[in-house]
PDB file of C-alpha atoms in Angstrom:
ATOM      1  CA  UNK A 159       0.000   0.000   0.000  1.00  0.00           C
ATOM      2  CA  UNK A 160       1.067   3.584  -0.587  1.00  0.00           C
ATOM      3  CA  UNK A 161       0.263   7.031   0.748  1.00  0.00           C
ATOM      4  CA  UNK A 162       0.290  10.350  -1.118  1.00  0.00           C
ATOM      5  CA  UNK A 163       2.184  11.894   1.768  1.00  0.00           C
ATOM      6  CA  UNK A 164       4.974  10.600   3.964  1.00  0.00           C
ATOM      7  CA  UNK A 165       8.689  10.011   3.856  1.00  0.00           C
ATOM      8  CA  UNK A 166      10.642   7.862   1.451  1.00  0.00           C
ATOM      9  CA  UNK A 167      12.122   5.315   3.860  1.00  0.00           C
ATOM     10  CA  UNK A 168      13.573   1.974   2.857  1.00  0.00           C
ATOM     11  CA  UNK A 169      14.155  -1.294   4.697  1.00  0.00           C
ATOM     12  CA  UNK A 170      12.459  -4.086   6.637  1.00  0.00           C
ATOM     13  CA  UNK A 171      10.588  -3.982   9.931  1.00  0.00           C
ATOM     14  CA  UNK A 172       9.763  -7.331  11.552  1.00  0.00           C
ATOM     15  CA  UNK A 173       6.527  -7.122  13.511  1.00  0.00           C
ATOM     16  CA  UNK A 174       5.277  -9.618  16.070  1.00  0.00           C
ATOM     17  CA  UNK A 175       1.688  -9.428  14.858  1.00  0.00           C
ATOM     18  CA  UNK A 176      -0.878  -9.708  17.652  1.00  0.00           C
ATOM     19  CA  UNK A 177      -4.099 -11.698  17.521  1.00  0.00           C
ATOM     20  CA  UNK A 178      -7.090  -9.884  16.068  1.00  0.00           C
ATOM     21  CA  UNK A 179      -6.026  -7.403  13.363  1.00  0.00           C
ATOM     22  CA  UNK A 180      -5.455  -8.443   9.758  1.00  0.00           C
ATOM     23  CA  UNK A 181      -1.977  -8.280   8.227  1.00  0.00           C
ATOM     24  CA  UNK A 182      -3.116  -5.431   5.970  1.00  0.00           C
ATOM     25  CA  UNK A 183      -4.396  -3.453   8.943  1.00  0.00           C
ATOM     26  CA  UNK A 184      -1.034  -3.849  10.696  1.00  0.00           C
ATOM     27  CA  UNK A 185       0.848  -2.625   7.605  1.00  0.00           C
ATOM     28  CA  UNK A 186      -1.411   0.430   7.460  1.00  0.00           C
ATOM     29  CA  UNK A 187      -0.846   1.194  11.141  1.00  0.00           C
ATOM     30  CA  UNK A 188       2.923   0.764  10.936  1.00  0.00           C
ATOM     31  CA  UNK A 189       3.062   2.893   7.783  1.00  0.00           C
ATOM     32  CA  UNK A 190       1.420   5.746   9.697  1.00  0.00           C
ATOM     33  CA  UNK A 191       3.666   5.271  12.743  1.00  0.00           C
ATOM     34  CA  UNK A 192       6.761   5.544  10.566  1.00  0.00           C
ATOM     35  CA  UNK A 193       5.231   8.282   8.421  1.00  0.00           C
ATOM     36  CA  UNK A 194       6.287   6.238   5.398  1.00  0.00           C
ATOM     37  CA  UNK A 195       5.077   6.561   1.846  1.00  0.00           C
ATOM     38  CA  UNK A 196       5.038   2.925   0.703  1.00  0.00           C
ATOM     39  CA  UNK A 197       4.970  -0.465   2.469  1.00  0.00           C
ATOM     40  CA  UNK A 198       3.886  -4.073   2.024  1.00  0.00           C
ATOM     41  CA  UNK A 199       4.117  -7.350   3.916  1.00  0.00           C
ATOM     42  CA  UNK A 200       5.929 -10.572   3.143  1.00  0.00           C
ATOM     43  CA  UNK A 201       3.226 -13.173   3.735  1.00  0.00           C
ATOM     44  CA  UNK A 202      -0.290 -12.918   5.177  1.00  0.00           C
ATOM     45  CA  UNK A 203      -1.132 -13.994   8.705  1.00  0.00           C
ATOM     46  CA  UNK A 204      -4.797 -14.620   9.487  1.00  0.00           C
ATOM     47  CA  UNK A 205      -6.426 -12.364  12.121  1.00  0.00           C
ATOM     48  CA  UNK A 206      -6.406 -15.318  14.546  1.00  0.00           C
ATOM     49  CA  UNK A 207      -2.676 -15.931  13.935  1.00  0.00           C
ATOM     50  CA  UNK A 208       0.235 -14.150  15.570  1.00  0.00           C
ATOM     51  CA  UNK A 209       3.970 -13.946  15.060  1.00  0.00           C
ATOM     52  CA  UNK A 210       6.535 -12.898  12.481  1.00  0.00           C
ATOM     53  CA  UNK A 211       5.111 -10.457   9.927  1.00  0.00           C
ATOM     54  CA  UNK A 212       7.891  -8.918   7.785  1.00  0.00           C
ATOM     55  CA  UNK A 213       6.967  -5.417   6.582  1.00  0.00           C
ATOM     56  CA  UNK A 214       8.935  -3.824   3.733  1.00  0.00           C
ATOM     57  CA  UNK A 215       9.227  -0.069   3.273  1.00  0.00           C
ATOM     58  CA  UNK A 216      10.019   1.772   0.048  1.00  0.00           C
ATOM     59  CA  UNK A 217      12.452   0.039  -2.273  1.00  0.00           C
ATOM     60  CA  UNK A 218      12.603  -2.977   0.031  1.00  0.00           C
ATOM     61  CA  UNK A 219       9.160  -3.875  -1.350  1.00  0.00           C
ATOM     62  CA  UNK A 220      10.962  -5.117  -4.477  1.00  0.00           C
ATOM     63  CA  UNK A 221      12.362  -7.985  -2.377  1.00  0.00           C
ATOM     64  CA  UNK A 222       8.950  -9.114  -1.046  1.00  0.00           C
ATOM     65  CA  UNK A 223       8.633 -11.960  -3.620  1.00  0.00           C
ATOM     66  CA  UNK A 224      11.792 -13.571  -2.202  1.00  0.00           C
ATOM     67  CA  UNK A 225      10.323 -13.548   1.301  1.00  0.00           C
ATOM     68  CA  UNK A 226       7.033 -14.952  -0.005  1.00  0.00           C
ATOM     69  CA  UNK A 227       8.963 -17.853  -1.534  1.00  0.00           C
ATOM     70  CA  UNK A 228      11.139 -18.415   1.541  1.00  0.00           C
ATOM     71  CA  UNK A 229      10.928 -21.217   4.095  1.00  0.00           C
ATOM     72  CA  UNK A 230       8.621 -20.521   7.040  1.00  0.00           C
ATOM     73  CA  UNK A 231       8.194 -22.068  10.466  1.00  0.00           C
ATOM     74  CA  UNK A 232       4.989 -22.299  12.493  1.00  0.00           C
ATOM     75  CA  UNK A 233       3.761 -23.635  15.808  1.00  0.00           C
ATOM     76  CA  UNK A 234       0.085 -24.496  16.095  1.00  0.00           C
ATOM     77  CA  UNK A 235      -2.367 -26.240  18.390  1.00  0.00           C
ATOM     78  CA  UNK A 236      -4.752 -28.749  16.812  1.00  0.00           C
ATOM     79  CA  UNK A 237      -8.009 -29.255  18.692  1.00  0.00           C
ATOM     80  CA  UNK A 238      -9.571 -32.656  18.029  1.00  0.00           C
ATOM     81  CA  UNK A 239     -13.265 -33.447  17.954  1.00  0.00           C
ATOM     82  CA  UNK A 240     -14.782 -30.652  15.851  1.00  0.00           C
ATOM     83  CA  UNK A 241     -14.320 -29.571  12.245  1.00  0.00           C
ATOM     84  CA  UNK A 242     -15.130 -25.925  11.528  1.00  0.00           C
ATOM     85  CA  UNK A 243     -16.172 -24.015   8.395  1.00  0.00           C
ATOM     86  CA  UNK A 244     -13.015 -21.896   8.592  1.00  0.00           C
ATOM     87  CA  UNK A 245     -10.733 -24.727   9.810  1.00  0.00           C
ATOM     88  CA  UNK A 246      -9.999 -22.582  12.872  1.00  0.00           C
ATOM     89  CA  UNK A 247     -11.868 -21.742  16.068  1.00  0.00           C
ATOM     90  CA  UNK A 248     -13.702 -18.804  14.445  1.00  0.00           C
ATOM     91  CA  UNK A 249     -15.922 -20.954  12.239  1.00  0.00           C
ATOM     92  CA  UNK A 250     -19.149 -22.809  12.794  1.00  0.00           C
ATOM     93  CA  UNK A 251     -19.079 -26.495  13.707  1.00  0.00           C
ATOM     94  CA  UNK A 252     -19.461 -28.807  10.705  1.00  0.00           C
ATOM     95  CA  UNK A 253     -18.931 -32.229  12.276  1.00  0.00           C
ATOM     96  CA  UNK A 254     -18.014 -33.849  15.583  1.00  0.00           C
ATOM     97  CA  UNK A 255     -16.120 -36.981  16.538  1.00  0.00           C
ATOM     98  CA  UNK A 256     -15.383 -38.732  19.829  1.00  0.00           C
ATOM     99  CA  UNK A 257     -12.157 -40.213  18.452  1.00  0.00           C
ATOM    100  CA  UNK A 258      -8.989 -38.954  20.177  1.00  0.00           C
ATOM    101  CA  UNK A 259      -5.782 -40.305  18.619  1.00  0.00           C
ATOM    102  CA  UNK A 260      -2.798 -41.423  20.672  1.00  0.00           C
ATOM    103  CA  UNK A 261       0.651 -39.899  20.260  1.00  0.00           C
ATOM    104  CA  UNK A 262       1.725 -42.991  18.333  1.00  0.00           C
ATOM    105  CA  UNK A 263      -1.223 -42.709  15.946  1.00  0.00           C
ATOM    106  CA  UNK A 264      -0.442 -39.057  15.305  1.00  0.00           C
ATOM    107  CA  UNK A 265       3.268 -39.637  14.634  1.00  0.00           C
ATOM    108  CA  UNK A 266       2.407 -42.523  12.292  1.00  0.00           C
ATOM    109  CA  UNK A 267       0.452 -40.294   9.873  1.00  0.00           C
ATOM    110  CA  UNK A 268       2.879 -37.356   9.725  1.00  0.00           C
ATOM    111  CA  UNK A 269       5.402 -38.738   7.176  1.00  0.00           C
ATOM    112  CA  UNK A 270       2.690 -39.077   4.504  1.00  0.00           C
ATOM    113  CA  UNK A 271       1.833 -35.383   4.922  1.00  0.00           C
ATOM    114  CA  UNK A 272       5.404 -34.206   4.367  1.00  0.00           C
ATOM    115  CA  UNK A 273       7.303 -33.510   1.154  1.00  0.00           C
ATOM    116  CA  UNK A 274       5.754 -32.313  -2.102  1.00  0.00           C
ATOM    117  CA  UNK A 275       2.050 -32.862  -1.540  1.00  0.00           C
ATOM    118  CA  UNK A 276      -1.306 -31.741  -2.944  1.00  0.00           C
ATOM    119  CA  UNK A 277      -3.260 -29.684  -0.415  1.00  0.00           C
ATOM    120  CA  UNK A 278      -6.877 -28.523  -0.552  1.00  0.00           C
ATOM    121  CA  UNK A 279      -6.955 -24.874   0.630  1.00  0.00           C
ATOM    122  CA  UNK A 280      -9.455 -23.733   3.276  1.00  0.00           C
ATOM    123  CA  UNK A 281     -12.762 -22.566   1.837  1.00  0.00           C
ATOM    124  CA  UNK A 282     -12.279 -19.358   3.819  1.00  0.00           C
ATOM    125  CA  UNK A 283      -9.137 -18.202   2.005  1.00  0.00           C
ATOM    126  CA  UNK A 284      -8.141 -15.273  -0.189  1.00  0.00           C
ATOM    127  CA  UNK A 285      -7.874 -17.408  -3.335  1.00  0.00           C
ATOM    128  CA  UNK A 286      -9.801 -16.057  -6.313  1.00  0.00           C
ATOM    129  CA  UNK A 287     -12.556 -18.158  -7.856  1.00  0.00           C
ATOM    130  CA  UNK A 288     -14.173 -16.682 -10.946  1.00  0.00           C
ATOM    131  CA  UNK A 289     -12.895 -13.233 -10.024  1.00  0.00           C
ATOM    132  CA  UNK A 290     -14.157 -13.384  -6.425  1.00  0.00           C
ATOM    133  CA  UNK A 291     -12.391 -14.199  -3.171  1.00  0.00           C
ATOM    134  CA  UNK A 292     -13.171 -17.660  -1.846  1.00  0.00           C
ATOM    135  CA  UNK A 293     -14.030 -16.273   1.602  1.00  0.00           C
ATOM    136  CA  UNK A 294     -16.565 -13.860   0.073  1.00  0.00           C
ATOM    137  CA  UNK A 295     -18.307 -16.741  -1.676  1.00  0.00           C
ATOM    138  CA  UNK A 296     -18.252 -18.817   1.526  1.00  0.00           C
ATOM    139  CA  UNK A 297     -19.733 -15.971   3.578  1.00  0.00           C
ATOM    140  CA  UNK A 298     -22.463 -15.582   0.966  1.00  0.00           C
ATOM    141  CA  UNK A 299     -23.425 -19.215   1.475  1.00  0.00           C
ATOM    142  CA  UNK A 300     -21.792 -20.415  -1.755  1.00  0.00           C
ATOM    143  CA  UNK A 301     -18.569 -22.098  -0.587  1.00  0.00           C
ATOM    144  CA  UNK A 302     -16.423 -22.929  -3.642  1.00  0.00           C
ATOM    145  CA  UNK A 303     -15.060 -26.367  -4.444  1.00  0.00           C
ATOM    146  CA  UNK A 304     -11.331 -25.624  -4.343  1.00  0.00           C
ATOM    147  CA  UNK A 305      -9.049 -28.063  -6.170  1.00  0.00           C
ATOM    148  CA  UNK A 306      -5.877 -29.381  -4.512  1.00  0.00           C
ATOM    149  CA  UNK A 307      -2.749 -27.245  -4.992  1.00  0.00           C
ATOM    150  CA  UNK A 308       0.927 -28.228  -4.869  1.00  0.00           C
ATOM    151  CA  UNK A 309       2.534 -27.563  -1.489  1.00  0.00           C
ATOM    152  CA  UNK A 310       5.904 -28.306   0.094  1.00  0.00           C
ATOM    153  CA  UNK A 311       6.002 -29.325   3.741  1.00  0.00           C
ATOM    154  CA  UNK A 312       9.534 -29.942   4.957  1.00  0.00           C
ATOM    155  CA  UNK A 313       8.770 -31.286   8.422  1.00  0.00           C
ATOM    156  CA  UNK A 314       5.976 -31.762  10.972  1.00  0.00           C
ATOM    157  CA  UNK A 315       6.910 -32.452  14.580  1.00  0.00           C
ATOM    158  CA  UNK A 316       4.560 -33.322  17.418  1.00  0.00           C
ATOM    159  CA  UNK A 317       5.830 -31.101  20.242  1.00  0.00           C
ATOM    160  CA  UNK A 318       3.455 -31.848  23.104  1.00  0.00           C
ATOM    161  CA  UNK A 319       0.009 -33.115  24.129  1.00  0.00           C
ATOM    162  CA  UNK A 320      -1.443 -30.722  26.712  1.00  0.00           C
ATOM    163  CA  UNK A 321      -4.420 -33.089  26.986  1.00  0.00           C
ATOM    164  CA  UNK A 322      -6.290 -35.708  24.953  1.00  0.00           C
ATOM    165  CA  UNK A 323      -8.207 -33.019  23.047  1.00  0.00           C
ATOM    166  CA  UNK A 324      -5.204 -31.040  21.809  1.00  0.00           C
ATOM    167  CA  UNK A 325      -1.790 -31.517  20.201  1.00  0.00           C
ATOM    168  CA  UNK A 326       0.926 -28.948  19.536  1.00  0.00           C
ATOM    169  CA  UNK A 327       2.978 -29.136  16.330  1.00  0.00           C
ATOM    170  CA  UNK A 328       5.962 -27.359  14.819  1.00  0.00           C
ATOM    171  CA  UNK A 329       5.986 -27.168  11.029  1.00  0.00           C
ATOM    172  CA  UNK A 330       8.547 -26.006   8.490  1.00  0.00           C
ATOM    173  CA  UNK A 331       7.152 -25.367   5.038  1.00  0.00           C
ATOM    174  CA  UNK A 332       7.508 -23.567   1.739  1.00  0.00           C
ATOM    175  CA  UNK A 333       5.332 -21.056  -0.053  1.00  0.00           C
ATOM    176  CA  UNK A 334       1.552 -21.308  -0.115  1.00  0.00           C
ATOM    177  CA  UNK A 335       1.029 -23.931   2.594  1.00  0.00           C
ATOM    178  CA  UNK A 336      -2.114 -23.427   4.667  1.00  0.00           C
ATOM    179  CA  UNK A 337      -1.638 -24.440   8.298  1.00  0.00           C
ATOM    180  CA  UNK A 338      -5.416 -24.627   8.751  1.00  0.00           C
ATOM    181  CA  UNK A 339      -5.570 -27.210   5.961  1.00  0.00           C
ATOM    182  CA  UNK A 340      -2.657 -29.131   7.430  1.00  0.00           C
ATOM    183  CA  UNK A 341      -4.315 -29.292  10.858  1.00  0.00           C
ATOM    184  CA  UNK A 342      -7.536 -30.489   9.229  1.00  0.00           C
ATOM    185  CA  UNK A 343      -5.651 -33.151   7.261  1.00  0.00           C
ATOM    186  CA  UNK A 344      -3.730 -34.425  10.315  1.00  0.00           C
ATOM    187  CA  UNK A 345      -7.007 -34.956  12.150  1.00  0.00           C
ATOM    188  CA  UNK A 346      -8.616 -36.708   9.168  1.00  0.00           C
ATOM    189  CA  UNK A 347      -5.577 -38.977   8.734  1.00  0.00           C
ATOM    190  CA  UNK A 348      -5.996 -39.973  12.385  1.00  0.00           C
ATOM    191  CA  UNK A 349      -9.606 -40.963  11.772  1.00  0.00           C
ATOM    192  CA  UNK A 350     -11.182 -37.955  13.445  1.00  0.00           C
ATOM    193  CA  UNK A 351     -11.864 -34.256  12.801  1.00  0.00           C
ATOM    194  CA  UNK A 352     -10.228 -31.117  14.126  1.00  0.00           C
ATOM    195  CA  UNK A 353      -9.297 -27.485  13.645  1.00  0.00           C
ATOM    196  CA  UNK A 354      -6.535 -25.040  14.564  1.00  0.00           C
ATOM    197  CA  UNK A 355      -7.102 -23.247  17.855  1.00  0.00           C
ATOM    198  CA  UNK A 356      -3.720 -21.463  18.146  1.00  0.00           C
ATOM    199  CA  UNK A 357      -1.352 -20.473  15.321  1.00  0.00           C
ATOM    200  CA  UNK A 358       1.933 -18.593  15.580  1.00  0.00           C
ATOM    201  CA  UNK A 359       4.573 -18.004  12.890  1.00  0.00           C
ATOM    202  CA  UNK A 360       8.039 -18.132  14.411  1.00  0.00           C
ATOM    203  CA  UNK A 361      10.183 -17.691  11.284  1.00  0.00           C
ATOM    204  CA  UNK A 362       9.786 -16.266   7.784  1.00  0.00           C
ATOM    205  CA  UNK A 363      12.844 -16.565   5.554  1.00  0.00           C
ATOM    206  CA  UNK A 364      15.812 -15.033   7.398  1.00  0.00           C
ATOM    207  CA  UNK A 365      13.546 -13.290   9.930  1.00  0.00           C
ATOM    208  CA  UNK A 366      12.510 -14.805  13.261  1.00  0.00           C
ATOM    209  CA  UNK A 367      11.066 -13.645  16.568  1.00  0.00           C
ATOM    210  CA  UNK A 368      14.461 -12.358  17.717  1.00  0.00           C
ATOM    211  CA  UNK A 369      14.107  -9.604  15.064  1.00  0.00           C
ATOM    212  CA  UNK A 370      10.484  -8.800  15.898  1.00  0.00           C
ATOM    213  CA  UNK A 371       8.956  -5.781  17.635  1.00  0.00           C
ATOM    214  CA  UNK A 372       5.550  -5.631  19.256  1.00  0.00           C
ATOM    215  CA  UNK A 373       3.305  -2.853  17.997  1.00  0.00           C
ATOM    216  CA  UNK A 374       3.377  -1.142  21.403  1.00  0.00           C
ATOM    217  CA  UNK A 375       7.148  -0.683  21.084  1.00  0.00           C
ATOM    218  CA  UNK A 376       6.663   1.352  17.917  1.00  0.00           C
ATOM    219  CA  UNK A 377       4.275   3.965  19.295  1.00  0.00           C
ATOM    220  CA  UNK A 378       5.897   7.386  19.238  1.00  0.00           C
ATOM    221  CA  UNK A 379       5.775   9.627  22.289  1.00  0.00           C
ATOM    222  CA  UNK A 380       5.252  12.797  20.267  1.00  0.00           C
ATOM    223  CA  UNK A 381       5.289  15.014  23.336  1.00  0.00           C
ATOM    224  CA  UNK A 382       8.847  13.920  24.084  1.00  0.00           C
ATOM    225  CA  UNK A 383      10.173  14.511  20.553  1.00  0.00           C
ATOM    226  CA  UNK A 384      12.732  17.219  20.081  1.00  0.00           C
ATOM    227  CA  UNK A 385      13.325  19.180  16.921  1.00  0.00           C
ATOM    228  CA  UNK A 386      16.520  17.192  16.280  1.00  0.00           C
ATOM    229  CA  UNK A 387      14.650  13.903  16.635  1.00  0.00           C
ATOM    230  CA  UNK A 388      11.502  14.927  14.813  1.00  0.00           C
ATOM    231  CA  UNK A 389      12.280  12.693  11.858  1.00  0.00           C
ATOM    232  CA  UNK A 390      13.779   9.750  13.729  1.00  0.00           C
ATOM    233  CA  UNK A 391      12.197   6.356  13.091  1.00  0.00           C
ATOM    234  CA  UNK A 392      10.538   4.591  16.025  1.00  0.00           C
ATOM    235  CA  UNK A 393      13.061   1.744  15.611  1.00  0.00           C
ATOM    236  CA  UNK A 394      15.808   1.185  13.027  1.00  0.00           C
ATOM    237  CA  UNK A 395      14.923  -0.735   9.876  1.00  0.00           C
ATOM    238  CA  UNK A 396      16.835  -3.749   8.599  1.00  0.00           C
ATOM    239  CA  UNK A 397      18.606  -3.321   5.280  1.00  0.00           C
ATOM    240  CA  UNK A 398      16.519  -4.265   2.231  1.00  0.00           C
ATOM    241  CA  UNK A 399      19.124  -6.839   1.219  1.00  0.00           C
ATOM    242  CA  UNK A 400      18.559  -8.711   4.505  1.00  0.00           C
ATOM    243  CA  UNK A 401      15.681 -10.445   2.755  1.00  0.00           C
ATOM    244  CA  UNK A 402      18.136 -12.000   0.299  1.00  0.00           C
ATOM    245  CA  UNK A 403      20.635 -13.593   2.677  1.00  0.00           C
ATOM    246  CA  UNK A 404      19.477 -17.135   1.850  1.00  0.00           C
ATOM    247  CA  UNK A 405      20.429 -16.607  -1.816  1.00  0.00           C
ATOM    248  CA  UNK A 406      24.027 -17.582  -2.706  1.00  0.00           C
ATOM    249  CA  UNK A 407      26.419 -14.641  -2.884  1.00  0.00           C
ATOM    250  CA  UNK A 408      28.671 -13.772  -5.821  1.00  0.00           C
ATOM    251  CA  UNK A 409      31.272 -11.004  -5.584  1.00  0.00           C
ATOM    252  CA  UNK A 410      32.049  -8.981  -8.718  1.00  0.00           C
ATOM    253  CA  UNK A 411      34.256  -5.971  -9.388  1.00  0.00           C
ATOM    254  CA  UNK A 412      32.996  -2.387  -9.433  1.00  0.00           C
ATOM    255  CA  UNK A 413      33.213  -2.283 -13.234  1.00  0.00           C
ATOM    256  CA  UNK A 414      31.276  -5.552 -13.545  1.00  0.00           C
ATOM    257  CA  UNK A 415      28.713  -4.346 -11.030  1.00  0.00           C
ATOM    258  CA  UNK A 416      28.183  -1.080 -12.865  1.00  0.00           C
ATOM    259  CA  UNK A 417      27.683  -2.965 -16.128  1.00  0.00           C
ATOM    260  CA  UNK A 418      25.026  -5.175 -14.509  1.00  0.00           C
ATOM    261  CA  UNK A 419      23.269  -2.169 -12.992  1.00  0.00           C
ATOM    262  CA  UNK A 420      23.161  -0.556 -16.435  1.00  0.00           C
ATOM    263  CA  UNK A 421      21.481  -3.621 -17.888  1.00  0.00           C
ATOM    264  CA  UNK A 422      24.540  -5.051 -19.631  1.00  0.00           C
ATOM    265  CA  UNK A 423      25.354  -8.749 -19.517  1.00  0.00           C
ATOM    266  CA  UNK A 424      28.763  -9.785 -18.225  1.00  0.00           C
ATOM    267  CA  UNK A 425      30.479 -12.732 -19.857  1.00  0.00           C
ATOM    268  CA  UNK A 426      31.170 -15.395 -17.257  1.00  0.00           C
ATOM    269  CA  UNK A 427      34.632 -16.143 -18.562  1.00  0.00           C
ATOM    270  CA  UNK A 428      35.554 -12.485 -18.078  1.00  0.00           C
ATOM    271  CA  UNK A 429      34.437 -12.324 -14.457  1.00  0.00           C
ATOM    272  CA  UNK A 430      37.406 -11.629 -12.252  1.00  0.00           C
ATOM    273  CA  UNK A 431      38.253 -13.710  -9.186  1.00  0.00           C
ATOM    274  CA  UNK A 432      37.367 -17.309  -8.313  1.00  0.00           C
ATOM    275  CA  UNK A 433      34.052 -18.166  -9.939  1.00  0.00           C
ATOM    276  CA  UNK A 434      32.036 -21.259  -8.902  1.00  0.00           C
ATOM    277  CA  UNK A 435      32.062 -24.054 -11.465  1.00  0.00           C
ATOM    278  CA  UNK A 436      28.290 -24.579 -11.249  1.00  0.00           C
ATOM    279  CA  UNK A 437      27.184 -20.982 -11.722  1.00  0.00           C
ATOM    280  CA  UNK A 438      24.441 -21.800 -14.228  1.00  0.00           C
ATOM    281  CA  UNK A 439      23.001 -24.496 -11.941  1.00  0.00           C
ATOM    282  CA  UNK A 440      22.099 -21.885  -9.307  1.00  0.00           C
ATOM    283  CA  UNK A 441      18.725 -20.148 -10.021  1.00  0.00           C
ATOM    284  CA  UNK A 442      19.746 -16.763  -8.602  1.00  0.00           C
ATOM    285  CA  UNK A 443      22.893 -15.064  -7.360  1.00  0.00           C
ATOM    286  CA  UNK A 444      23.035 -12.295  -4.754  1.00  0.00           C
ATOM    287  CA  UNK A 445      25.643 -10.076  -6.370  1.00  0.00           C
ATOM    288  CA  UNK A 446      27.900  -7.926  -4.216  1.00  0.00           C
ATOM    289  CA  UNK A 447      30.525  -5.272  -4.859  1.00  0.00           C
ATOM    290  CA  UNK A 448      32.911  -4.582  -2.025  1.00  0.00           C
ATOM    291  CA  UNK A 449      30.526  -6.270   0.410  1.00  0.00           C
ATOM    292  CA  UNK A 450      27.520  -4.190  -0.745  1.00  0.00           C
ATOM    293  CA  UNK A 451      24.570  -6.056  -2.250  1.00  0.00           C
ATOM    294  CA  UNK A 452      23.691  -4.502  -5.597  1.00  0.00           C
ATOM    295  CA  UNK A 453      20.995  -6.932  -6.703  1.00  0.00           C
ATOM    296  CA  UNK A 454      20.066 -10.347  -8.025  1.00  0.00           C
ATOM    297  CA  UNK A 455      21.407 -11.888 -11.221  1.00  0.00           C
ATOM    298  CA  UNK A 456      21.044 -15.094 -13.191  1.00  0.00           C
ATOM    299  CA  UNK A 457      23.796 -16.969 -15.022  1.00  0.00           C
ATOM    300  CA  UNK A 458      22.775 -18.547 -18.325  1.00  0.00           C
ATOM    301  CA  UNK A 459      24.362 -19.235 -21.698  1.00  0.00           C
ATOM    302  CA  UNK A 460      27.741 -18.101 -20.473  1.00  0.00           C
ATOM    303  CA  UNK A 461      26.555 -14.695 -19.301  1.00  0.00           C
ATOM    304  CA  UNK A 462      25.512 -13.062 -16.043  1.00  0.00           C
ATOM    305  CA  UNK A 463      22.417 -10.856 -16.375  1.00  0.00           C
ATOM    306  CA  UNK A 464      20.524  -8.661 -13.909  1.00  0.00           C
ATOM    307  CA  UNK A 465      17.171  -9.928 -12.635  1.00  0.00           C
ATOM    308  CA  UNK A 466      16.446  -7.236 -10.044  1.00  0.00           C
ATOM    309  CA  UNK A 467      18.790  -4.491  -8.919  1.00  0.00           C
ATOM    310  CA  UNK A 468      18.473  -2.686  -5.594  1.00  0.00           C
ATOM    311  CA  UNK A 469      19.122   0.969  -6.294  1.00  0.00           C
ATOM    312  CA  UNK A 470      19.065   1.865  -2.620  1.00  0.00           C
ATOM    313  CA  UNK A 471      22.284  -0.139  -2.241  1.00  0.00           C
ATOM    314  CA  UNK A 472      24.190   1.471  -5.067  1.00  0.00           C
ATOM    315  CA  UNK A 473      27.388   3.221  -4.128  1.00  0.00           C
ATOM    316  CA  UNK A 474      28.124   4.447  -7.645  1.00  0.00           C
ATOM    317  CA  UNK A 475      25.881   7.498  -7.277  1.00  0.00           C
ATOM    318  CA  UNK A 476      22.718   8.451  -9.139  1.00  0.00           C
ATOM    319  CA  UNK A 477      24.650  10.415 -11.751  1.00  0.00           C
ATOM    320  CA  UNK A 478      26.546   7.298 -12.846  1.00  0.00           C
ATOM    321  CA  UNK A 479      23.371   5.205 -13.047  1.00  0.00           C
ATOM    322  CA  UNK A 480      21.455   7.828 -14.989  1.00  0.00           C
ATOM    323  CA  UNK A 481      24.203   7.883 -17.617  1.00  0.00           C
ATOM    324  CA  UNK A 482      24.692   4.157 -18.128  1.00  0.00           C
TER     325      UNK A 482
END
């Protein structure tokens, strides 16, 4: 989202989203607190979910797709005995079961739910069906029949059983995995029904709870602001390139970096320094000059070409870039 007024600030803020507000509402609130002009988030959390919500400001928004694709980690509580329309505690009860699986029964079904699987999304989701959001159709009494979608679930671990009715899991997954669907499917595989009652995201790409601020920490005490601090941010932002740390790094010279920034391909055989032998086998390279990240490039057909450059990390100066 963007505002007509506000400052051009750039970087990442990691928010520990509370229960209740939507992810979009939290972005809007943080944007006002920072008096920023443009911001977006790196992966939606449902209103009834809490935890790591990465928020990008300014030119850092160009790196959001790489956070959306990144590995994520969740902890959730599955409540057995009732399936719900929303697959979480907010929905209406659809079915009940007296079956309560043992720890051994639960662990036995988890391997089949891991890996590259096909997952049916929750009916109450933001997926578009015929131009409309699935949750809008469901609320109108016309729940859509959503087909299974590819999903990657790296691991599911049973953490604890607070009681016979509940089980706590930790999950590591890729892009587009619905934890509500996974909880539903675990219960069904155990021969019962269930729904998520607690959901918390603990990691999103390189960001985890150790980076996160609570919204209360960001509130500005305007009465205590001095003229010198009038434009200070509530908390410092992380560099935009922080979102790219999981992508392999490739150092190039200043001349090579400038050529890439100007849209010119660099021949791999002409790259200076020790180049990896498998450069073309790596989907993306995080290219650096003198330790500064200048952008992402792809190696193909013997050449290195720019995919997305981060102008806020250029050290060549705007005059040089404008006259490529």
